[in-house]
mmCIF file of C-alpha atoms in Angstrom:
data_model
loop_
_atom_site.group_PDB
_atom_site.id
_atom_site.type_symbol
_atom_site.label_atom_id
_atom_site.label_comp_id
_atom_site.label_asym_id
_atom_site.label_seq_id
_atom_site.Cartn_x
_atom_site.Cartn_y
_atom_site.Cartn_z
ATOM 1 C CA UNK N 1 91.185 111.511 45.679
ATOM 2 C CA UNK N 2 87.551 112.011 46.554
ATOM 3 C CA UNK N 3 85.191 110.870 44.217
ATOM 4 C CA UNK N 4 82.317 113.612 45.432
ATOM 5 C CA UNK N 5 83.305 117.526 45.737
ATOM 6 C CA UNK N 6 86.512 118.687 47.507
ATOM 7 C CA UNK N 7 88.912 121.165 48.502
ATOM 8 C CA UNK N 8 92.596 120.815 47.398
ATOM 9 C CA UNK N 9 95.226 122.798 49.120
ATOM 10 C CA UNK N 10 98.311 123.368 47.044
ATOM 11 C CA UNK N 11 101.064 125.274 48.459
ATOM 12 C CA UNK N 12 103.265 126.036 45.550
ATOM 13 C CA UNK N 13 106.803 125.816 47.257
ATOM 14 C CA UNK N 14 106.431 123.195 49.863
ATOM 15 C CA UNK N 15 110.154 123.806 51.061
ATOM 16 C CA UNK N 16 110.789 127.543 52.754
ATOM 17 C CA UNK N 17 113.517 128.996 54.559
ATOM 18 C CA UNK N 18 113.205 131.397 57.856
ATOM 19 C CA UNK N 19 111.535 134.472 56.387
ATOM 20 C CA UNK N 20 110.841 132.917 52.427
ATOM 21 C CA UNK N 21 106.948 133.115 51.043
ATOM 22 C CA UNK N 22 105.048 130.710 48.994
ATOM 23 C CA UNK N 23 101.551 131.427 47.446
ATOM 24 C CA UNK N 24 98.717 128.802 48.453
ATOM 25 C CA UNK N 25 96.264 127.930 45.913
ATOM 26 C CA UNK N 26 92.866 126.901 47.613
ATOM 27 C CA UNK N 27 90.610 125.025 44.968
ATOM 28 C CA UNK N 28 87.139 123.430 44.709
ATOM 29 C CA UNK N 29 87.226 120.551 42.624
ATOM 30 C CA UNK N 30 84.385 117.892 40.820
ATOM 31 C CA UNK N 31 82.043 120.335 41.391
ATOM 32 C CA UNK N 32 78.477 119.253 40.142
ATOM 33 C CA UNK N 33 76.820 120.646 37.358
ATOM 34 C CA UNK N 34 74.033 123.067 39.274
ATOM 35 C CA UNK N 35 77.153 124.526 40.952
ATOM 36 C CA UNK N 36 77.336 126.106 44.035
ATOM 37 C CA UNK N 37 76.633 129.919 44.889
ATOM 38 C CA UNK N 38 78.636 130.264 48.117
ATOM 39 C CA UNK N 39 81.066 128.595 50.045
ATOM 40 C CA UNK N 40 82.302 129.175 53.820
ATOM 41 C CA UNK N 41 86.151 127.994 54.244
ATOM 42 C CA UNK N 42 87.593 127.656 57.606
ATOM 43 C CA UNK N 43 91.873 127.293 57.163
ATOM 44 C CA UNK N 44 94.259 126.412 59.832
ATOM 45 C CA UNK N 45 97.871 126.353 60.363
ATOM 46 C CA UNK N 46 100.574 126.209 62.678
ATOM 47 C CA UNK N 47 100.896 129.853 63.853
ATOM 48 C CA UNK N 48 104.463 129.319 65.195
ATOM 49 C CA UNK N 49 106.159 127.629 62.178
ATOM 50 C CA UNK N 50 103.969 130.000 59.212
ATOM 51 C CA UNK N 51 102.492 133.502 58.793
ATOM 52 C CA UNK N 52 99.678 134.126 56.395
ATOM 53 C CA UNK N 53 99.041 137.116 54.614
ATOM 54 C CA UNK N 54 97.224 138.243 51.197
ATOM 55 C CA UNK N 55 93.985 136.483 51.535
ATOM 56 C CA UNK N 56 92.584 137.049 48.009
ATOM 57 C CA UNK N 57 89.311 135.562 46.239
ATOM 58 C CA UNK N 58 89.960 134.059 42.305
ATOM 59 C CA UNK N 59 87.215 134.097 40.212
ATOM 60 C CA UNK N 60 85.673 130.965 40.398
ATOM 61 C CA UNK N 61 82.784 132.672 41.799
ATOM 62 C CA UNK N 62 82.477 135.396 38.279
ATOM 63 C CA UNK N 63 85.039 138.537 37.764
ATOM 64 C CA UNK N 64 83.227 140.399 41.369
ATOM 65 C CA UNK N 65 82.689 138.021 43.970
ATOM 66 C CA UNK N 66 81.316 139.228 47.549
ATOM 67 C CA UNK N 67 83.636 138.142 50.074
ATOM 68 C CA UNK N 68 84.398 138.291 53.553
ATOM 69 C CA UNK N 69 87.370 137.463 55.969
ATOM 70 C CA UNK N 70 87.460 136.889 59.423
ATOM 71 C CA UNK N 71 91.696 136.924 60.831
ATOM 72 C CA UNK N 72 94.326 135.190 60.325
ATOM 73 C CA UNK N 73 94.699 135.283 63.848
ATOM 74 C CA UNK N 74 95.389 131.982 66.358
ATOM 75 C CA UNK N 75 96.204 130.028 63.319
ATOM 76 C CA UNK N 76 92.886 130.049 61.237
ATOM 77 C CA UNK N 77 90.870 132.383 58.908
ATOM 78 C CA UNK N 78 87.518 132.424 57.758
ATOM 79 C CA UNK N 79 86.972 133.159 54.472
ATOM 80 C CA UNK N 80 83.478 133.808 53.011
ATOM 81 C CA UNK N 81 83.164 133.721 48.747
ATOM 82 C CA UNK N 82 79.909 134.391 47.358
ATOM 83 C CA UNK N 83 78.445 135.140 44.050
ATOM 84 C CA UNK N 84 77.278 138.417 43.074
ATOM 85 C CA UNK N 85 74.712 139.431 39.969
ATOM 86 C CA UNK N 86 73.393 135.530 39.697
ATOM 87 C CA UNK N 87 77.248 134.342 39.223
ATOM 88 C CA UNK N 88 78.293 131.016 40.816
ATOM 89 C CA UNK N 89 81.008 128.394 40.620
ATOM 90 C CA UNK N 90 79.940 125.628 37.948
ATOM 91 C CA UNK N 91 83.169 124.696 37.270
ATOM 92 C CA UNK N 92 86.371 123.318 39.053
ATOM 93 C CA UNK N 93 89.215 125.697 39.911
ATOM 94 C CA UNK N 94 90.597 128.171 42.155
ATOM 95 C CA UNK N 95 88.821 129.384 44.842
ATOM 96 C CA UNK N 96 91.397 132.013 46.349
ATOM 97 C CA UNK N 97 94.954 131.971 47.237
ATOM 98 C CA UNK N 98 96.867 132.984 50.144
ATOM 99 C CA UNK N 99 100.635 133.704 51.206
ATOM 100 C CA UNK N 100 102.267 131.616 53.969
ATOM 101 C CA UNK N 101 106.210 133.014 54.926
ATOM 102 C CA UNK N 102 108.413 130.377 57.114
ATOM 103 C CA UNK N 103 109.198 131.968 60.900
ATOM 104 C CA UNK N 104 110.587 129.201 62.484
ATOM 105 C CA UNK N 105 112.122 125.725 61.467
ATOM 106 C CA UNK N 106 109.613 123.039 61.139
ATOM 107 C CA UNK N 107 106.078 121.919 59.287
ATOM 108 C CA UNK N 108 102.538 123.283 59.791
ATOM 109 C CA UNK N 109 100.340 121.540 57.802
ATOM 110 C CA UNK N 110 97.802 123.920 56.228
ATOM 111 C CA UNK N 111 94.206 122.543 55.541
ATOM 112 C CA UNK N 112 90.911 124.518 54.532
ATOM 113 C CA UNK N 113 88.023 122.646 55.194
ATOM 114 C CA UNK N 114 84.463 124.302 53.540
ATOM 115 C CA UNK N 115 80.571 123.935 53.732
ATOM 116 C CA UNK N 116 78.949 125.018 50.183
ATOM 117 C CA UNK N 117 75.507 126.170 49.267
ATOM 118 C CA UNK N 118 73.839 125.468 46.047
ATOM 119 C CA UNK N 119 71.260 128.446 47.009
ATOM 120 C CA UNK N 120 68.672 126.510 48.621
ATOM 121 C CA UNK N 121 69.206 127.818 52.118
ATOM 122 C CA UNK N 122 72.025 125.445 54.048
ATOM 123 C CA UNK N 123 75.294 124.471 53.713
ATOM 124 C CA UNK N 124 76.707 121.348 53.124
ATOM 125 C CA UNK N 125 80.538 119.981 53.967
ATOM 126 C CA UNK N 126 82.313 118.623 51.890
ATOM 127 C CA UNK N 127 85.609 116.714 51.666
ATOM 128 C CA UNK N 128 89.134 118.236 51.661
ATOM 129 C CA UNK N 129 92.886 117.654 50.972
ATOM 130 C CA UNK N 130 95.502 119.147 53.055
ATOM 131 C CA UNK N 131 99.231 120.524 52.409
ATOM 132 C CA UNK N 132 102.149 120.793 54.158
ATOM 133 C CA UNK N 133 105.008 123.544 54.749
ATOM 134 C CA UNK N 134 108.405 122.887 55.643
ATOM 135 C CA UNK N 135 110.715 125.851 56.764
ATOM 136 C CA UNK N 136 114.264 125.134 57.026
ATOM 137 C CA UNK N 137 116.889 127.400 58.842
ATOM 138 C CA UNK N 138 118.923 127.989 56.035
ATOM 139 C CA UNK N 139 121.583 129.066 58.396
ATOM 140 C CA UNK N 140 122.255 125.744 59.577
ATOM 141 C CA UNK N 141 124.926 123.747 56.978
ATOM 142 C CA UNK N 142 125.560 120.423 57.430
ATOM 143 C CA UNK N 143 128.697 118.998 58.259
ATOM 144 C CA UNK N 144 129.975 116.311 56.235
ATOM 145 C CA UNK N 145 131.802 113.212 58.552
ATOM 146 C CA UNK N 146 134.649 111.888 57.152
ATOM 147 C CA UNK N 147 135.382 107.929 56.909
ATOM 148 C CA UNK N 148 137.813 105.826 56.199
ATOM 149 C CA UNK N 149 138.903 104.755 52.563
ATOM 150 C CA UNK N 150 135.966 104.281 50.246
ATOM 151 C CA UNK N 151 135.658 100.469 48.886
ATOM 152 C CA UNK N 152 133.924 99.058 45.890
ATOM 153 C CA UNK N 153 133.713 95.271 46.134
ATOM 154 C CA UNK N 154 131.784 93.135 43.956
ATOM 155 C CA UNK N 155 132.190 91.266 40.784
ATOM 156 C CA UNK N 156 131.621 91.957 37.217
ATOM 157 C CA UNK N 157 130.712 89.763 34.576
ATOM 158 C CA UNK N 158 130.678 91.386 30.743
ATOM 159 C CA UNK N 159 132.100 90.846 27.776
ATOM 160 C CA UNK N 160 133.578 93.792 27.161
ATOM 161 C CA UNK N 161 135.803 96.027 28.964
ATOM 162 C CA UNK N 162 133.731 97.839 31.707
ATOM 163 C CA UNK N 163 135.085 101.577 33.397
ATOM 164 C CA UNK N 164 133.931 102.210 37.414
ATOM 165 C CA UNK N 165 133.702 105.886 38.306
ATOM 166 C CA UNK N 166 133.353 107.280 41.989
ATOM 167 C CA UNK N 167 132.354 110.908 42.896
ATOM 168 C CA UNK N 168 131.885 112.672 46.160
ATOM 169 C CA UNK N 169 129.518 114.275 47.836
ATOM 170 C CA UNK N 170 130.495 117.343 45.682
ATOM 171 C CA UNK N 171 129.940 115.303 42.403
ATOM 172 C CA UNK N 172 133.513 115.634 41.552
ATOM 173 C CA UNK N 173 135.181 112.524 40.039
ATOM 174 C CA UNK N 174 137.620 110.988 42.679
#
């Protein structure tokens, strides 16, 4: 974990199936005490494995935050939060949140990087911590192979008597 200020990507259910959703929760964390008034994320993903959708500020920025967003399109959004009537993030939390829905089997990893601005006229970068989504086509069953007779060797050494119990795969005693 960073020791300075970061972004933390959480994706909520990091398993999908074709056509499932999971919200994202984009946060700003160990941020310092003057906080910051804006902050200018930049999020990508793999375009062919997720869709994203429902780009929404929190209110880590006060109850009416200014905001702006530029896509999704090409895998990656902009995403502009700022401040309004003097408000500004002074503590960590939840920037904004997003919804990402599985299209195709595989993993996109999804990672917002962001420059902040304490109000002094620049922005700075700062550190980040990806996720990762894995859509599974739920379609697809596997097939279990059958062997030949199932053997327990070994010893035992107790002084008491001692029971050995074997299940299958479908956690029924055999």
């Amino acid at each position: 974990t960073p020791t300075g200020p970061y972004v933390l990507v959480d994706v909520i259910q990091p398993t999908l199936t074709l056509n499932q959703s999971s919200l994202v929760n984009v946060s700003i964390n160990n941020v310092p005490p003057e906080g910051y008034t804006s902050v200018e994320f930049v999020c990508s993903y793999d375009p062919a494995i997720v869709e994203v959708s429902n780009i929404l500020p929190a209110e880590l920025f006060g109850a009416d935050p200014a905001s702006a967003v530029n896509g999704p399109q090409n895998g990656q959004f902009i995403l502009a939060i700022a401040g309004s009537k003097g408000n500004k993030a002074t503590s960590n939390g939840t920037a904004f949140t997003f919804s990402v829905r599985g299209l195709q089997p595989g993993q996109s990893v999804v990672q917002c990087t962001a420059r902040v601005s304490t109000g002094q006229g620049g922005l700075q970068s700062i550190a980040y911590i990806p996720d990762t989504v894995t859509v599974l086509d739920a379609s697809v069953t596997s097939t279990p192979t059958q062997s030949g007779p199932a053997v327990v060797t070994g010893r035992v050494i107790a002084s008491k008597p001692v029971t050995i119990q074997l299940y299958d795969t479908g956690n029924a005693l055999v």
